[in-house]
Amino acid sequence: MNRILALQFAFDRLIYDVHKADYDPIKEIEAFWNHYALEAVSTNTLGLLIVYVDGDAEKNSFLKDEEMQVFVTALCRALVAYCIANHRNIDLGNMQLSTEAKERIVKELEMSKKIVDFFGRLSK
């Protein structure tokens, strides 16, 4: 199958999957955060933006095309899951993230808070 058609099929399937009887947006969101750190999401998104703005895939050499496709598909799957969870009024407080994911999120938020506080003190 042509690469573009395969990508189109993958993205179309994201939407169609929500109509399956066993679709659980919470599980989709958990799977995303158990796999990706906030830093990885930021780095990968910046890499995509660099390619989009500069049109230079060589600058985005930290991830292979296949890895970036997997990331983008997972990100879109998570966004669709958040949309469905919101639409169905599902309480996201019941998510069960792995201990590793929880620890990673806490560390990343603590670090970003320190940076915000530092620059906040500088701006006063």
PDB file of C-alpha atoms in Angstrom:
ATOM      1  CA  MET A   1       0.000   0.000   0.000  1.00  0.00           C
ATOM      2  CA  ASN A   2       1.213   3.471  -0.812  1.00  0.00           C
ATOM      3  CA  ARG A   3       2.795   5.205   2.230  1.00  0.00           C
ATOM      4  CA  ILE A   4       0.426   8.185   2.087  1.00  0.00           C
ATOM      5  CA  LEU A   5      -2.622   5.930   1.804  1.00  0.00           C
ATOM      6  CA  ALA A   6      -1.373   3.873   4.754  1.00  0.00           C
ATOM      7  CA  LEU A   7      -1.036   7.055   6.829  1.00  0.00           C
ATOM      8  CA  GLN A   8      -4.481   8.250   5.755  1.00  0.00           C
ATOM      9  CA  PHE A   9      -5.958   4.886   6.705  1.00  0.00           C
ATOM     10  CA  ALA A  10      -4.287   5.033  10.131  1.00  0.00           C
ATOM     11  CA  PHE A  11      -5.746   8.471  10.839  1.00  0.00           C
ATOM     12  CA  ASP A  12      -9.187   7.582   9.515  1.00  0.00           C
ATOM     13  CA  ARG A  13      -9.184   4.515  11.728  1.00  0.00           C
ATOM     14  CA  LEU A  14      -8.631   6.717  14.800  1.00  0.00           C
ATOM     15  CA  ILE A  15     -12.069   8.193  14.289  1.00  0.00           C
ATOM     16  CA  TYR A  16     -13.782   4.941  13.354  1.00  0.00           C
ATOM     17  CA  ASP A  17     -12.404   3.111  16.394  1.00  0.00           C
ATOM     18  CA  VAL A  18     -14.411   5.325  18.759  1.00  0.00           C
ATOM     19  CA  HIS A  19     -17.596   3.620  17.522  1.00  0.00           C
ATOM     20  CA  LYS A  20     -16.487   0.151  18.615  1.00  0.00           C
ATOM     21  CA  ALA A  21     -18.393  -1.227  21.597  1.00  0.00           C
ATOM     22  CA  ASP A  22     -15.159  -1.865  23.528  1.00  0.00           C
ATOM     23  CA  TYR A  23     -13.594   1.567  22.856  1.00  0.00           C
ATOM     24  CA  ASP A  24     -12.332   3.081  26.095  1.00  0.00           C
ATOM     25  CA  PRO A  25     -10.884   6.587  25.831  1.00  0.00           C
ATOM     26  CA  ILE A  26      -9.340   6.295  29.295  1.00  0.00           C
ATOM     27  CA  LYS A  27      -7.253   3.313  28.167  1.00  0.00           C
ATOM     28  CA  GLU A  28      -6.089   5.266  25.109  1.00  0.00           C
ATOM     29  CA  ILE A  29      -5.030   8.224  27.258  1.00  0.00           C
ATOM     30  CA  GLU A  30      -3.307   5.945  29.786  1.00  0.00           C
ATOM     31  CA  ALA A  31      -1.429   4.162  26.996  1.00  0.00           C
ATOM     32  CA  PHE A  32      -0.167   7.481  25.640  1.00  0.00           C
ATOM     33  CA  TRP A  33       1.090   8.867  28.962  1.00  0.00           C
ATOM     34  CA  ASN A  34       2.530   5.519  30.024  1.00  0.00           C
ATOM     35  CA  HIS A  35       4.624   5.577  26.860  1.00  0.00           C
ATOM     36  CA  TYR A  36       5.514   9.250  26.318  1.00  0.00           C
ATOM     37  CA  ALA A  37       7.029  11.748  28.726  1.00  0.00           C
ATOM     38  CA  LEU A  38       6.094  15.430  28.573  1.00  0.00           C
ATOM     39  CA  GLU A  39       9.613  16.178  27.386  1.00  0.00           C
ATOM     40  CA  ALA A  40       9.307  13.669  24.531  1.00  0.00           C
ATOM     41  CA  VAL A  41       5.975  15.178  23.485  1.00  0.00           C
ATOM     42  CA  SER A  42       7.533  18.643  23.466  1.00  0.00           C
ATOM     43  CA  THR A  43      10.669  17.521  21.606  1.00  0.00           C
ATOM     44  CA  ASN A  44       8.766  15.532  18.991  1.00  0.00           C
ATOM     45  CA  THR A  45       6.274  18.329  18.420  1.00  0.00           C
ATOM     46  CA  LEU A  46       9.106  20.835  18.022  1.00  0.00           C
ATOM     47  CA  GLY A  47      10.735  18.472  15.531  1.00  0.00           C
ATOM     48  CA  LEU A  48       7.550  18.350  13.489  1.00  0.00           C
ATOM     49  CA  LEU A  49       7.265  22.125  13.602  1.00  0.00           C
ATOM     50  CA  ILE A  50      10.866  22.531  12.417  1.00  0.00           C
ATOM     51  CA  VAL A  51      10.171  20.324   9.421  1.00  0.00           C
ATOM     52  CA  TYR A  52       6.935  22.185   8.706  1.00  0.00           C
ATOM     53  CA  VAL A  53       8.396  25.695   9.032  1.00  0.00           C
ATOM     54  CA  ASP A  54      11.809  25.062   7.485  1.00  0.00           C
ATOM     55  CA  GLY A  55      10.847  22.195   5.199  1.00  0.00           C
ATOM     56  CA  ASP A  56      14.118  20.544   6.160  1.00  0.00           C
ATOM     57  CA  ALA A  57      13.768  16.967   7.391  1.00  0.00           C
ATOM     58  CA  GLU A  58      17.546  16.809   7.972  1.00  0.00           C
ATOM     59  CA  LYS A  59      17.177  19.161  10.949  1.00  0.00           C
ATOM     60  CA  ASN A  60      14.736  16.664  12.434  1.00  0.00           C
ATOM     61  CA  SER A  61      17.166  13.772  12.535  1.00  0.00           C
ATOM     62  CA  PHE A  62      16.530  12.771  16.177  1.00  0.00           C
ATOM     63  CA  LEU A  63      13.627  10.519  15.145  1.00  0.00           C
ATOM     64  CA  LYS A  64      13.259   8.273  12.144  1.00  0.00           C
ATOM     65  CA  ASP A  65      10.225   8.707   9.896  1.00  0.00           C
ATOM     66  CA  GLU A  66       8.649   5.533  11.281  1.00  0.00           C
ATOM     67  CA  GLU A  67       9.147   6.638  14.882  1.00  0.00           C
ATOM     68  CA  MET A  68       7.642  10.038  14.147  1.00  0.00           C
ATOM     69  CA  GLN A  69       4.666   8.395  12.448  1.00  0.00           C
ATOM     70  CA  VAL A  70       4.128   6.210  15.505  1.00  0.00           C
ATOM     71  CA  PHE A  71       4.355   9.267  17.760  1.00  0.00           C
ATOM     72  CA  VAL A  72       1.956  11.369  15.678  1.00  0.00           C
ATOM     73  CA  THR A  73      -0.530   8.512  15.470  1.00  0.00           C
ATOM     74  CA  ALA A  74      -0.335   8.001  19.253  1.00  0.00           C
ATOM     75  CA  LEU A  75      -0.733  11.733  19.868  1.00  0.00           C
ATOM     76  CA  CYS A  76      -3.772  11.932  17.594  1.00  0.00           C
ATOM     77  CA  ARG A  77      -5.217   8.818  19.242  1.00  0.00           C
ATOM     78  CA  ALA A  78      -4.818  10.516  22.643  1.00  0.00           C
ATOM     79  CA  LEU A  79      -6.390  13.764  21.404  1.00  0.00           C
ATOM     80  CA  VAL A  80      -9.372  11.884  19.995  1.00  0.00           C
ATOM     81  CA  ALA A  81      -9.664  10.004  23.293  1.00  0.00           C
ATOM     82  CA  TYR A  82      -9.657  13.289  25.253  1.00  0.00           C
ATOM     83  CA  CYS A  83     -12.339  14.625  22.904  1.00  0.00           C
ATOM     84  CA  ILE A  84     -14.514  11.523  23.361  1.00  0.00           C
ATOM     85  CA  ALA A  85     -13.978  11.522  27.140  1.00  0.00           C
ATOM     86  CA  ASN A  86     -15.104  15.154  27.238  1.00  0.00           C
ATOM     87  CA  HIS A  87     -18.066  14.462  24.951  1.00  0.00           C
ATOM     88  CA  ARG A  88     -19.177  11.522  27.125  1.00  0.00           C
ATOM     89  CA  ASN A  89     -18.504  13.438  30.371  1.00  0.00           C
ATOM     90  CA  ILE A  90     -16.066  10.759  31.558  1.00  0.00           C
ATOM     91  CA  ASP A  91     -14.199  11.519  34.768  1.00  0.00           C
ATOM     92  CA  LEU A  92     -10.477  11.483  33.936  1.00  0.00           C
ATOM     93  CA  GLY A  93      -9.621  11.218  37.627  1.00  0.00           C
ATOM     94  CA  ASN A  94      -9.968   7.446  37.357  1.00  0.00           C
ATOM     95  CA  MET A  95      -6.973   7.015  35.052  1.00  0.00           C
ATOM     96  CA  GLN A  96      -4.439   4.425  36.144  1.00  0.00           C
ATOM     97  CA  LEU A  97      -0.997   5.517  35.007  1.00  0.00           C
ATOM     98  CA  SER A  98       2.035   3.376  35.673  1.00  0.00           C
ATOM     99  CA  THR A  99       4.192   4.276  38.664  1.00  0.00           C
ATOM    100  CA  GLU A 100       6.997   5.183  36.267  1.00  0.00           C
ATOM    101  CA  ALA A 101       4.723   7.534  34.295  1.00  0.00           C
ATOM    102  CA  LYS A 102       3.459   9.196  37.478  1.00  0.00           C
ATOM    103  CA  GLU A 103       7.005   9.713  38.773  1.00  0.00           C
ATOM    104  CA  ARG A 104       8.136  11.064  35.398  1.00  0.00           C
ATOM    105  CA  ILE A 105       5.239  13.537  35.278  1.00  0.00           C
ATOM    106  CA  VAL A 106       5.902  14.732  38.839  1.00  0.00           C
ATOM    107  CA  LYS A 107       9.609  15.294  38.091  1.00  0.00           C
ATOM    108  CA  GLU A 108       8.893  17.141  34.852  1.00  0.00           C
ATOM    109  CA  LEU A 109       6.290  19.369  36.495  1.00  0.00           C
ATOM    110  CA  GLU A 110       8.584  20.091  39.444  1.00  0.00           C
ATOM    111  CA  MET A 111      11.383  21.102  37.068  1.00  0.00           C
ATOM    112  CA  SER A 112       9.122  23.329  34.972  1.00  0.00           C
ATOM    113  CA  LYS A 113       7.760  24.930  38.171  1.00  0.00           C
ATOM    114  CA  LYS A 114      11.316  25.776  39.277  1.00  0.00           C
ATOM    115  CA  ILE A 115      11.990  27.403  35.906  1.00  0.00           C
ATOM    116  CA  VAL A 116       8.741  29.391  36.049  1.00  0.00           C
ATOM    117  CA  ASP A 117       9.497  30.508  39.600  1.00  0.00           C
ATOM    118  CA  PHE A 118      13.059  31.523  38.637  1.00  0.00           C
ATOM    119  CA  PHE A 119      11.926  33.659  35.704  1.00  0.00           C
ATOM    120  CA  GLY A 120       9.062  35.013  37.793  1.00  0.00           C
ATOM    121  CA  ARG A 121      11.548  36.254  40.372  1.00  0.00           C
ATOM    122  CA  LEU A 122      13.699  37.797  37.620  1.00  0.00           C
ATOM    123  CA  SER A 123      10.759  39.685  36.149  1.00  0.00           C
ATOM    124  CA  LYS A 124       9.838  41.370  39.443  1.00  0.00           C
TER     125      LYS A 124
END
